[in-house]
Amino acid sequence: MAVYKKTYRRYDGPLTPPSLRFLILSRYSFEELRQKRLFGLFLIGAMIWPIVCALTIYLHHNLSALRILELDASKLISIDAGFFLFYLGFQSMLAFFLTGFIGPGLVSPDLANNALPMYLSRPLSRSEYVLGKMTVLVALLSIFTWIPGLLLFLLQSYLGGLGWFTHNLRIAAALFAGSWIWILILALLALALSAWVKWKPLAGALLFITFFVGGGLANAANAILDTSWGHLINLSHLIGTVWLRLFGEPATLGSGAVFFRVQPGAEMPLWVAWAALFGFCGVCLRLLAKKIRAMEIVK
Amino acid sequence: MEPLIALKDLEVRFGTRAILKKLNGEFSGRAIGLLGPNGAGKSTLINTLLGFIAPSTGEARILGYDIRRQPRQVRGMIGYMPENDSFIANMTGVRFVRLMAELSGLPPEQAMERAHEACFYVGLGEVRYRNIGTYSTGMKQMVKLAQSIAHGPRLLFLDEPTNGLDPPARRRMIQIIREIRDTGSMHLVISSHLLRDIEETCGQVLILKDGAIAAFCDLEEERRTNRRFLELETRGANGGFHDAIQRLGCEAAWSPHGRGKLILPDGVEIRQIYEAATAQNVQLVRLNFKRDSLEDIFLKAMENGRL
């Protein structure tokens, strides 16, 4: 841009609405992400499974296509709550990997470069800062989870008819609510880790450690103490428990949300799972509140 | 007219330690210098006014807005250049300034235009297209200044603006600050431990000591007042010369060896002192305006303590 004025002048023009300014942070983060080649690959990868699911739904309702492919409709996976639960589990795992890829880069560079005083000296609160960064993850993870999920549901409803739609509305609600629970937990966890660990690769590694090592420790505790309460530190089990109830599916061996399966007999009361997830979110928010400050005060 | 900064029993405590102790006062001026030895509470005061630190008791207002109850309005009209490095390393200078301008409420197009202008104004030129991570210390100071003025604030906080700058860069920074001050479009609060910087840029000075206000003075007023004080050294002075000085209406205090201090009343010029000396055949060996430098004012405030 050519600059012709080399003097200082006041700004008297219009201002943007203060309530939407947190979206500026999201927009800048998206622009940075767009420049990463791996991000594009992730997005393409995210669409593979929904396309496979869409084809499966289509085949279910297209006899001529089945005949051409010499497939038996009864041998295809049935399109029910289990189908969508499996879809959600698979996509949520991809969402988890995506979070591991982009989450650490959201807050840690600002902390490493001491940029928070700059942000927070503007008409932008700490919550809006977190909200702006979180919006990036929420939007991307939505593209991975509930948005294609609901499109698949609508496709099935279109092909299955109004009766199927009204009878299975619970699936749509479960897809939406189940996705949002996972998205919020992932986003909060990623931001909290990103705020506490300034080195991006380590923050990403910690995300995986929280998920996988937590599960491993839970299983070890269960085996040693002969209990199932160890799952309280197993995020995948907690999420799986909530999803099963949302979708109204029983815990059966080898079925349900892949990566988030709840083994039969290892179920825990639903309220315990909810309480643990709320507690987990509370810890993440506390960690964020402690770190997202313009300056650290040494008392 | 609302004072620029109004403090009422403002106290900031970190644990049991009082960092700012019941500050009171109303301060106005185009450019206010914030002075004090290390640990006096300068940065804490700025951080409190910016809303980074919550006051333990008391209140503070900036241009009439309460920093606790109306933080959004306060932050909407200020610009802040922090002391330490504070930026986003993998962003170009102009993009960073644009982001900051947008966060202050400017629409994207205007923010872009103003970011370019601000970068150019502070002398970043083509460097503005480079990542900030590659900038020298001087450039980083300039990009911090650019982001603090791009959105056209009413009040600008500059925390140690010449930190780490070499003499030419320092001169450039001081010149820009003076230019901004002289446009009259914004007020400045400049915190610095360098008395010379404050003296060259500020009209008023607020001196802190041990978390309390030690002095607030108008440097212009001090300079004007000092123009009426004279220090003399004479040879051959006698009672006649002293009488002649008194007849001019000057208050005078004489000490041995012909030395004296005078206060010139309005309407009396130095020329008349020379005429009196000539008439009395007295030789004027030295005649100086007494000049209280900022250093004198600062040291006096440090000696006297809290006002």
Coordinates of C-alpha atoms in Angstrom, one line a residue:
Chain A
M1 CA 0.0 0.0 0.0
A2 CA 1.4 3.4 -1.0
V3 CA 1.5 5.9 1.8
Y4 CA 1.3 9.6 1.0
K5 CA 0.8 11.1 4.4
K6 CA 3.7 11.2 6.8
T7 CA 2.0 13.1 9.5
Y8 CA -0.1 12.0 12.4
R9 CA -3.8 12.6 12.4
R10 CA -6.7 11.6 14.6
Y11 CA -9.2 8.9 13.7
D12 CA -12.8 10.1 13.7
G13 CA -14.4 7.4 11.5
P14 CA -16.9 4.7 12.4
L15 CA -16.1 1.9 14.9
T16 CA -17.0 -1.7 14.8
P17 CA -19.5 -3.2 17.3
P18 CA -17.6 -4.0 20.5
S19 CA -19.5 -7.3 21.1
L20 CA -18.1 -8.8 17.9
R21 CA -14.5 -7.8 18.2
F22 CA -13.4 -11.1 19.6
L23 CA -14.0 -12.5 16.1
I24 CA -11.1 -10.4 14.8
L25 CA -8.8 -12.8 16.7
S26 CA -10.5 -15.8 15.1
R27 CA -10.2 -14.2 11.6
Y28 CA -6.5 -13.6 12.0
S29 CA -5.9 -17.1 13.4
F30 CA -7.8 -18.6 10.4
E31 CA -5.7 -16.5 8.0
E32 CA -2.6 -17.9 9.5
L33 CA -3.9 -21.5 9.4
R34 CA -4.9 -21.1 5.8
Q35 CA -1.2 -20.7 4.9
K36 CA -0.3 -24.1 6.4
R37 CA -0.4 -26.9 3.8
L38 CA -1.0 -29.6 6.4
F39 CA -4.2 -27.8 7.4
G40 CA -5.6 -28.1 3.9
L41 CA -4.9 -31.9 4.0
F42 CA -6.6 -32.2 7.3
L43 CA -9.7 -30.5 6.0
I44 CA -9.8 -32.8 3.0
G45 CA -9.2 -35.8 5.2
A46 CA -12.1 -34.7 7.4
M47 CA -14.5 -35.1 4.5
I48 CA -13.5 -38.7 3.6
W49 CA -15.5 -40.5 6.2
P50 CA -18.7 -38.4 5.8
I51 CA -18.5 -39.0 2.1
V52 CA -18.2 -42.8 2.7
C53 CA -21.2 -42.6 5.1
A54 CA -23.2 -40.6 2.6
L55 CA -22.5 -43.2 -0.1
T56 CA -23.6 -45.9 2.4
I57 CA -26.8 -44.1 3.0
Y58 CA -27.4 -43.6 -0.7
L59 CA -26.7 -47.3 -1.5
H60 CA -29.2 -48.3 1.2
H61 CA -31.9 -46.5 -0.7
N62 CA -30.9 -47.2 -4.2
L63 CA -31.8 -50.7 -5.3
S64 CA -30.5 -50.2 -8.9
A65 CA -27.1 -49.2 -7.5
L66 CA -27.1 -52.2 -5.2
R67 CA -28.0 -54.5 -8.1
I68 CA -25.2 -53.0 -10.3
L69 CA -22.7 -53.5 -7.4
E70 CA -24.1 -56.9 -6.6
L71 CA -24.6 -56.0 -3.0
D72 CA -27.3 -57.2 -0.6
A73 CA -29.0 -54.4 1.3
S74 CA -29.4 -56.5 4.4
K75 CA -25.6 -57.0 4.6
L76 CA -24.9 -53.3 4.6
I77 CA -24.6 -51.5 7.9
S78 CA -28.0 -50.4 9.1
I79 CA -28.6 -46.7 9.3
D80 CA -29.6 -46.2 12.9
A81 CA -28.3 -44.6 16.1
G82 CA -25.3 -47.0 16.1
F83 CA -24.3 -45.9 12.6
F84 CA -24.3 -42.2 13.6
L85 CA -22.6 -42.9 16.9
F86 CA -19.8 -44.7 15.0
Y87 CA -19.6 -41.8 12.6
L88 CA -19.4 -39.3 15.5
G89 CA -16.7 -41.4 17.2
F90 CA -14.6 -41.5 14.1
Q91 CA -14.9 -37.9 13.2
S92 CA -14.3 -36.9 16.8
M93 CA -11.0 -38.7 16.8
L94 CA -10.0 -36.8 13.6
A95 CA -11.1 -33.6 15.4
F96 CA -8.8 -34.6 18.3
F97 CA -5.8 -34.9 16.0
L98 CA -6.7 -31.6 14.3
T99 CA -6.8 -29.9 17.8
G100 CA -3.4 -31.4 18.5
F101 CA -2.2 -29.8 15.3
I102 CA -3.6 -26.3 15.7
G103 CA -4.6 -25.9 19.3
P104 CA -1.1 -25.3 20.8
G105 CA -0.4 -22.5 18.3
L106 CA -3.3 -20.4 19.4
V107 CA -2.3 -19.0 22.7
S108 CA 1.3 -20.1 23.4
P109 CA 2.9 -17.7 20.8
D110 CA 1.1 -14.8 22.4
L111 CA 2.5 -15.8 25.8
A112 CA 5.9 -16.5 24.5
N113 CA 6.1 -13.0 22.9
N114 CA 4.4 -11.3 25.8
A115 CA 1.6 -10.1 23.5
L116 CA -1.2 -10.2 26.0
P117 CA -0.6 -6.7 27.4
M118 CA -1.1 -5.5 23.8
Y119 CA -4.4 -7.3 23.4
L120 CA -5.7 -6.5 26.8
S121 CA -4.9 -2.8 26.7
R122 CA -7.6 -2.7 23.9
P123 CA -11.3 -2.8 24.6
L124 CA -11.1 -6.6 24.8
S125 CA -11.6 -8.5 27.9
R126 CA -9.8 -11.7 28.9
S127 CA -12.9 -13.8 28.3
E128 CA -13.3 -12.2 24.9
Y129 CA -9.7 -13.1 24.1
V130 CA -10.3 -16.7 25.1
L131 CA -13.6 -16.7 23.2
G132 CA -11.9 -15.4 20.1
K133 CA -9.2 -18.1 20.2
M134 CA -11.8 -20.8 21.1
T135 CA -14.0 -19.8 18.1
V136 CA -11.3 -21.0 15.8
L137 CA -11.3 -24.5 17.3
V138 CA -15.1 -24.5 17.7
A139 CA -15.7 -23.6 14.0
L140 CA -13.1 -26.1 12.7
L141 CA -14.2 -28.9 14.9
S142 CA -17.8 -28.2 13.9
I143 CA -16.8 -28.8 10.3
F144 CA -15.4 -32.1 11.4
T145 CA -18.3 -33.3 13.5
W146 CA -21.9 -32.1 13.8
I147 CA -22.2 -30.1 10.5
P148 CA -21.5 -33.1 8.2
G149 CA -23.3 -35.3 10.8
L150 CA -26.5 -33.3 10.5
L151 CA -26.2 -33.3 6.7
L152 CA -25.9 -37.1 6.7
F153 CA -29.0 -37.2 9.0
L154 CA -30.9 -34.9 6.6
L155 CA -29.8 -37.1 3.6
Q156 CA -31.0 -40.2 5.4
S157 CA -34.3 -38.4 6.3
Y158 CA -34.8 -37.3 2.7
L159 CA -34.2 -40.8 1.4
G160 CA -35.9 -42.6 4.4
G161 CA -39.0 -40.4 4.4
L162 CA -40.8 -38.3 7.0
G163 CA -41.5 -41.3 9.2
W164 CA -37.8 -42.1 9.7
F165 CA -37.1 -38.4 10.3
T166 CA -39.7 -38.0 13.1
H167 CA -38.9 -41.4 14.6
N168 CA -35.2 -40.6 14.8
L169 CA -35.1 -37.0 15.7
R170 CA -33.2 -38.0 18.9
I171 CA -30.2 -38.9 16.7
A172 CA -30.0 -35.4 15.4
A173 CA -30.2 -34.0 18.9
A174 CA -27.6 -36.5 20.1
L175 CA -25.3 -35.7 17.2
F176 CA -25.5 -32.0 17.9
A177 CA -25.2 -32.2 21.7
G178 CA -22.6 -35.0 21.7
S179 CA -20.4 -33.1 19.2
W180 CA -20.6 -29.9 21.2
I181 CA -19.6 -31.6 24.4
W182 CA -16.5 -33.0 22.8
I183 CA -15.7 -29.7 21.0
L184 CA -15.9 -27.7 24.2
I185 CA -13.8 -30.1 26.1
L186 CA -11.2 -30.3 23.4
A187 CA -11.1 -26.5 22.9
L188 CA -10.8 -25.8 26.6
L189 CA -8.1 -28.4 27.1
A190 CA -6.1 -27.3 24.0
L191 CA -6.3 -23.6 25.1
A192 CA -5.4 -24.4 28.7
L193 CA -2.4 -26.4 27.6
S194 CA -1.4 -23.8 25.1
A195 CA -1.6 -21.2 27.8
W196 CA 0.6 -23.1 30.2
V197 CA 3.2 -24.5 27.8
K198 CA 4.9 -22.0 25.7
W199 CA 6.6 -24.5 23.5
K200 CA 4.1 -25.6 20.9
P201 CA 5.3 -29.2 20.2
L202 CA 5.2 -29.9 24.0
A203 CA 1.7 -28.4 24.3
G204 CA 0.6 -30.7 21.5
A205 CA 2.2 -33.7 23.0
L206 CA 0.6 -32.9 26.4
L207 CA -2.8 -33.0 24.7
F208 CA -2.2 -36.6 23.5
I209 CA -0.7 -37.5 26.9
T210 CA -3.8 -36.3 28.6
F211 CA -6.0 -38.4 26.4
F212 CA -4.0 -41.6 25.9
V213 CA -2.0 -41.7 29.1
G214 CA -5.1 -40.8 31.1
G215 CA -6.9 -43.8 29.5
G216 CA -3.9 -46.1 30.2
L217 CA -3.7 -45.0 33.8
A218 CA -7.4 -45.4 34.3
N219 CA -7.2 -49.0 33.0
A220 CA -4.2 -49.7 35.2
A221 CA -6.0 -48.4 38.2
N222 CA -9.1 -50.4 37.4
A223 CA -7.1 -53.6 37.0
I224 CA -5.1 -53.1 40.2
L225 CA -7.9 -51.9 42.4
D226 CA -10.6 -54.1 40.7
T227 CA -12.9 -51.2 40.2
S228 CA -14.3 -49.1 37.3
W229 CA -13.9 -45.7 39.0
G230 CA -10.5 -45.3 37.5
H231 CA -12.4 -44.2 34.4
L232 CA -13.0 -40.9 36.1
I233 CA -9.6 -39.8 34.6
N234 CA -10.4 -41.5 31.2
L235 CA -11.7 -38.8 29.0
S236 CA -12.7 -41.1 26.2
H237 CA -14.7 -43.3 28.6
L238 CA -16.5 -40.3 30.1
I239 CA -17.4 -39.0 26.7
G240 CA -18.4 -42.4 25.5
T241 CA -20.7 -42.9 28.5
V242 CA -22.5 -39.6 27.8
W243 CA -22.8 -40.3 24.1
L244 CA -24.3 -43.8 24.7
R245 CA -27.0 -42.2 26.8
L246 CA -27.6 -39.4 24.3
F247 CA -28.0 -41.8 21.4
G248 CA -29.9 -44.3 23.6
E249 CA -27.5 -47.1 22.6
P250 CA -26.5 -50.0 24.9
A251 CA -22.8 -50.6 25.6
T252 CA -22.0 -53.7 23.6
L253 CA -18.6 -55.2 22.7
G254 CA -17.2 -53.8 19.5
S255 CA -20.0 -51.4 18.8
G256 CA -20.7 -47.7 19.5
A257 CA -18.4 -44.8 19.0
V258 CA -15.0 -46.0 17.9
F259 CA -12.2 -44.7 20.2
F260 CA -14.8 -43.8 22.7
R261 CA -16.2 -47.3 23.3
V262 CA -17.5 -48.2 26.8
Q263 CA -16.9 -51.8 27.6
P264 CA -19.9 -53.7 28.8
G265 CA -19.9 -53.8 32.6
A266 CA -17.5 -50.8 32.8
E267 CA -20.3 -48.3 32.6
M268 CA -20.5 -45.6 35.2
P269 CA -23.5 -43.7 36.3
L270 CA -24.4 -40.9 33.9
W271 CA -24.3 -38.2 36.5
V272 CA -20.8 -39.2 37.5
A273 CA -19.7 -38.9 33.9
W274 CA -21.3 -35.5 33.6
A275 CA -19.9 -34.3 36.9
A276 CA -16.4 -35.5 35.8
L277 CA -16.7 -33.7 32.5
F278 CA -17.9 -30.5 34.2
G279 CA -15.1 -30.8 36.7
F280 CA -12.6 -31.2 33.8
C281 CA -13.9 -28.1 32.1
G282 CA -13.8 -26.2 35.4
V283 CA -10.1 -27.1 35.8
C284 CA -9.3 -26.0 32.2
L285 CA -11.1 -22.6 32.8
R286 CA -9.3 -22.1 36.0
L287 CA -5.9 -22.8 34.3
L288 CA -6.9 -20.3 31.6
A289 CA -8.0 -17.7 34.1
K290 CA -4.7 -18.0 35.8
K291 CA -2.6 -17.6 32.7
I292 CA -4.5 -15.2 30.5
R293 CA -3.5 -12.0 32.2
A294 CA -1.9 -8.9 30.9
M295 CA 0.8 -9.3 33.6
E296 CA 1.8 -11.7 36.2
I297 CA 1.7 -10.3 39.7
V298 CA 4.3 -11.7 42.1
K299 CA 2.9 -11.4 45.6
Chain B
M1 CA -13.1 20.2 32.1
E2 CA -12.4 16.7 33.3
P3 CA -8.8 16.2 34.5
L4 CA -6.7 13.8 32.5
I5 CA -6.2 11.5 35.5
A6 CA -8.0 11.8 38.8
L7 CA -6.9 9.6 41.7
K8 CA -8.8 9.2 44.9
D9 CA -7.2 7.2 47.7
L10 CA -5.9 4.8 45.1
E11 CA -4.1 2.0 46.8
V12 CA -2.6 -1.2 45.2
R13 CA -1.4 -4.0 47.4
F14 CA 0.4 -7.2 46.3
G15 CA -0.4 -9.5 49.2
T16 CA 0.5 -7.5 52.3
R17 CA 2.9 -5.2 50.4
A18 CA 1.5 -1.7 49.5
I19 CA 2.8 -0.7 46.1
L20 CA 0.8 2.4 45.6
K21 CA -0.2 4.1 48.9
K22 CA -3.4 6.1 48.9
L23 CA -2.7 8.3 45.9
N24 CA -4.8 11.4 45.5
G25 CA -4.8 14.2 43.1
E26 CA -6.0 15.5 39.7
F27 CA -3.5 15.7 36.9
S28 CA -3.9 17.5 33.6
G29 CA -1.5 18.5 30.9
R30 CA -0.6 17.8 27.3
A31 CA 2.3 15.6 28.2
I32 CA 2.9 14.3 31.8
G33 CA 6.1 12.7 32.7
L34 CA 6.1 10.0 35.3
L35 CA 9.3 9.9 37.2
G36 CA 10.6 8.0 40.2
P37 CA 13.4 5.7 41.3
N38 CA 13.2 2.0 40.6
G39 CA 10.4 0.5 42.6
A40 CA 8.6 3.8 43.1
G41 CA 5.4 2.5 41.5
K42 CA 5.5 4.1 38.1
S43 CA 4.8 0.9 36.1
T44 CA 2.3 -0.2 38.7
L45 CA 0.4 3.1 38.4
I46 CA 0.3 2.7 34.6
N47 CA -0.8 -0.9 34.8
T48 CA -3.5 0.0 37.3
L49 CA -4.7 2.8 35.0
L50 CA -4.8 0.4 32.1
G51 CA -6.8 -2.0 34.2
F52 CA -4.2 -4.7 34.3
I53 CA -4.0 -4.5 38.1
A54 CA -7.1 -4.1 40.2
P55 CA -6.8 -1.4 42.9
S56 CA -7.2 -2.7 46.4
T57 CA -9.0 0.4 47.5
G58 CA -9.9 3.8 46.1
E59 CA -10.6 4.9 42.6
A60 CA -9.0 6.3 39.5
R61 CA -10.6 8.1 36.5
I62 CA -9.2 8.8 33.1
L63 CA -10.9 11.7 31.3
G64 CA -13.8 11.1 33.6
Y65 CA -14.2 7.4 33.1
D66 CA -13.8 5.1 36.1
I67 CA -11.1 2.5 35.3
R68 CA -12.9 -0.2 37.3
R69 CA -16.5 0.4 36.2
Q70 CA -15.9 1.6 32.7
P71 CA -12.8 -0.3 31.5
R72 CA -14.1 -0.7 27.9
Q73 CA -14.5 3.1 27.5
V74 CA -11.1 3.7 29.1
R75 CA -9.3 1.2 26.9
G76 CA -11.2 2.5 23.9
M77 CA -9.5 5.9 24.1
I78 CA -6.0 5.0 25.1
G79 CA -2.9 3.8 23.4
Y80 CA -0.2 1.9 25.2
M81 CA 3.4 1.3 24.4
P82 CA 4.8 -1.2 26.9
E83 CA 8.3 -1.2 28.2
N84 CA 9.2 -4.8 27.3
D85 CA 9.1 -6.6 24.0
S86 CA 5.5 -7.3 23.3
F87 CA 4.4 -8.4 19.8
I88 CA 3.6 -11.4 17.7
A89 CA 6.9 -12.6 16.2
N90 CA 5.6 -14.3 13.1
M91 CA 3.6 -11.4 11.9
T92 CA 4.7 -8.5 9.7
G93 CA 4.9 -5.1 11.4
V94 CA 2.1 -3.6 9.4
R95 CA -0.2 -6.7 9.9
F96 CA 0.5 -6.5 13.7
V97 CA -0.4 -2.8 13.8
R98 CA -3.5 -3.4 11.7
L99 CA -4.6 -6.2 14.1
M100 CA -4.2 -3.9 17.1
A101 CA -6.1 -1.1 15.3
E102 CA -8.9 -3.5 14.5
L103 CA -9.1 -4.6 18.1
S104 CA -9.5 -0.9 19.1
G105 CA -12.6 -0.8 16.9
L106 CA -11.4 0.4 13.5
P107 CA -13.0 -1.4 10.5
P108 CA -10.6 -3.6 8.5
E109 CA -10.1 -1.2 5.6
Q110 CA -9.4 1.8 7.8
A111 CA -7.3 -0.2 10.1
M112 CA -5.2 -1.3 7.1
E113 CA -4.8 2.3 5.9
R114 CA -3.9 3.7 9.3
A115 CA -1.5 0.8 10.0
H116 CA 0.5 1.7 6.9
E117 CA 0.4 5.4 7.8
A118 CA 1.4 4.8 11.4
C119 CA 4.3 2.5 10.4
F120 CA 5.5 5.0 7.8
Y121 CA 5.1 7.9 10.3
V122 CA 7.4 6.2 12.8
G123 CA 9.9 5.5 10.1
L124 CA 9.4 1.8 9.5
G125 CA 9.1 2.3 5.7
E126 CA 9.5 -0.9 3.8
V127 CA 10.6 -2.7 6.9
R128 CA 6.9 -2.8 7.8
Y129 CA 6.5 -5.8 5.5
R130 CA 9.1 -7.9 7.4
N131 CA 8.2 -10.2 10.3
I132 CA 8.6 -8.5 13.7
G133 CA 10.8 -11.3 14.8
T134 CA 13.5 -10.1 12.5
Y135 CA 13.4 -6.5 13.8
S136 CA 16.2 -4.7 15.6
T137 CA 15.5 -3.3 19.1
G138 CA 15.0 0.2 17.6
M139 CA 12.5 -1.2 15.0
K140 CA 10.6 -3.1 17.7
Q141 CA 10.3 0.1 19.8
M142 CA 9.0 1.9 16.7
V143 CA 6.4 -0.8 15.8
K144 CA 5.2 -0.6 19.4
L145 CA 4.8 3.1 19.1
A146 CA 3.0 2.7 15.7
Q147 CA 0.5 0.2 17.2
S148 CA -0.2 2.6 20.1
I149 CA -1.1 5.5 17.8
A150 CA -2.7 3.8 14.8
H151 CA -6.2 4.0 16.2
G152 CA -6.0 7.6 17.2
P153 CA -6.2 7.4 21.0
R154 CA -7.0 10.4 23.2
L155 CA -4.4 9.4 25.7
L156 CA -1.1 7.6 25.1
F157 CA 0.8 5.8 27.7
L158 CA 4.5 5.4 26.8
D159 CA 6.5 3.2 29.2
E160 CA 10.2 3.8 28.8
P161 CA 9.9 4.7 25.1
T162 CA 13.7 5.2 24.6
N163 CA 14.7 1.9 26.2
G164 CA 17.5 0.2 24.4
L165 CA 17.7 2.9 21.7
D166 CA 21.0 4.2 20.3
P167 CA 21.5 8.0 20.3
P168 CA 20.1 8.6 16.7
A169 CA 17.2 6.3 17.3
R170 CA 16.5 8.0 20.7
R171 CA 16.6 11.4 19.0
R172 CA 14.1 10.2 16.4
M173 CA 11.8 8.8 19.1
I174 CA 11.9 12.0 21.1
Q175 CA 11.2 14.0 18.0
I176 CA 8.2 11.8 17.1
I177 CA 6.9 12.1 20.7
R178 CA 7.2 15.9 20.5
E179 CA 5.5 16.0 17.1
I180 CA 2.6 13.9 18.4
R181 CA 2.4 16.2 21.5
D182 CA 2.4 19.3 19.4
T183 CA -0.4 18.1 17.1
G184 CA -2.6 18.6 20.2
S185 CA -4.8 15.6 19.3
M186 CA -3.8 13.4 22.2
H187 CA -2.4 13.6 25.8
L188 CA 0.7 11.7 26.7
V189 CA 1.8 10.0 29.9
I190 CA 5.5 9.1 29.6
S191 CA 7.2 7.0 32.2
S192 CA 10.9 7.0 32.1
H193 CA 13.8 6.9 34.4
L194 CA 15.7 9.2 32.1
L195 CA 15.2 12.7 33.3
R196 CA 16.4 14.1 30.0
D197 CA 13.7 12.3 28.0
I198 CA 11.0 13.7 30.3
E199 CA 12.5 17.2 30.2
E200 CA 12.5 17.2 26.4
T201 CA 9.0 15.9 26.0
C202 CA 6.9 16.8 28.9
G203 CA 5.2 19.9 30.2
Q204 CA 4.3 18.4 33.6
V205 CA 5.9 15.9 35.8
L206 CA 4.6 13.6 38.4
I207 CA 7.2 12.2 40.7
L208 CA 6.6 9.1 42.7
K209 CA 8.6 7.9 45.7
D210 CA 7.9 4.6 47.6
G211 CA 4.5 4.3 46.1
A212 CA 3.4 7.8 47.0
I213 CA 3.3 11.1 45.1
A214 CA 6.3 13.1 46.0
A215 CA 5.7 16.0 43.6
F216 CA 3.6 17.2 40.7
C217 CA 4.9 20.3 39.0
D218 CA 4.5 22.2 35.8
L219 CA 7.9 22.3 34.1
E220 CA 6.8 25.3 32.0
E221 CA 5.8 27.2 35.1
E222 CA 9.0 26.3 36.8
R223 CA 11.0 27.5 33.8
R224 CA 9.0 30.7 33.6
T225 CA 9.5 31.3 37.4
N226 CA 13.1 30.6 37.1
R227 CA 13.5 33.4 34.6
R228 CA 12.9 35.9 37.5
F229 CA 15.7 34.5 39.7
L230 CA 19.2 35.8 39.3
E231 CA 22.5 34.8 40.8
L232 CA 25.1 37.5 40.9
E233 CA 28.8 37.7 41.6
T234 CA 30.1 41.3 41.9
R235 CA 33.4 42.9 42.5
G236 CA 33.6 46.2 44.3
A237 CA 30.0 46.1 45.4
N238 CA 29.1 48.6 48.1
G239 CA 26.0 49.7 50.0
G240 CA 25.1 52.1 47.2
F241 CA 24.8 49.2 44.7
H242 CA 22.6 47.3 47.2
D243 CA 20.4 50.3 47.7
A244 CA 20.1 50.9 43.9
I245 CA 19.0 47.2 43.5
Q246 CA 16.5 47.7 46.3
R247 CA 15.2 50.9 44.7
L248 CA 14.4 48.8 41.5
G249 CA 12.1 46.8 43.7
C250 CA 14.2 43.6 43.7
E251 CA 14.3 41.3 46.7
A252 CA 17.9 40.6 47.3
A253 CA 20.0 38.4 49.6
W254 CA 23.7 39.2 49.8
S255 CA 26.4 37.0 51.0
P256 CA 30.1 37.6 51.5
H257 CA 32.5 38.0 48.5
G258 CA 30.0 40.0 46.6
R259 CA 27.6 37.2 45.9
G260 CA 23.9 37.7 45.9
K261 CA 20.5 36.3 44.8
L262 CA 17.8 38.5 43.3
I263 CA 14.2 38.2 42.4
L264 CA 13.3 40.5 39.5
P265 CA 9.8 42.0 39.9
D266 CA 7.6 42.3 36.9
G267 CA 8.7 45.2 34.6
V268 CA 12.3 45.2 35.7
E269 CA 14.8 44.0 33.1
I270 CA 18.3 42.8 33.5
R271 CA 19.5 45.9 31.6
Q272 CA 18.6 48.0 34.6
I273 CA 20.8 45.8 36.8
Y274 CA 23.7 46.5 34.5
E275 CA 22.9 50.3 34.6
A276 CA 22.8 50.3 38.4
A277 CA 26.2 48.5 38.4
T278 CA 27.7 51.0 36.0
A279 CA 26.4 53.9 38.0
Q280 CA 27.9 52.5 41.2
N281 CA 31.1 51.5 39.4
V282 CA 30.6 47.9 40.3
Q283 CA 31.9 45.1 38.2
L284 CA 29.5 42.2 37.4
V285 CA 31.7 39.1 37.3
R286 CA 28.9 36.6 36.9
L287 CA 25.1 36.9 36.2
N288 CA 23.1 33.8 35.8
F289 CA 19.5 32.9 35.7
K290 CA 18.9 30.4 38.4
R291 CA 17.8 27.3 36.6
D292 CA 16.1 24.5 38.5
S293 CA 16.8 21.6 36.2
L294 CA 14.4 18.6 36.3
E295 CA 17.2 16.9 38.2
D296 CA 17.0 19.5 40.9
I297 CA 13.3 19.2 41.1
F298 CA 13.6 15.4 41.2
L299 CA 16.2 15.4 43.9
K300 CA 14.3 18.0 46.0
A301 CA 11.2 15.7 45.7
M302 CA 13.3 12.7 46.8
E303 CA 14.6 14.6 49.8
N304 CA 11.3 16.1 50.9
G305 CA 9.4 12.9 50.4
R306 CA 5.7 12.8 50.3
L307 CA 3.9 16.1 49.7

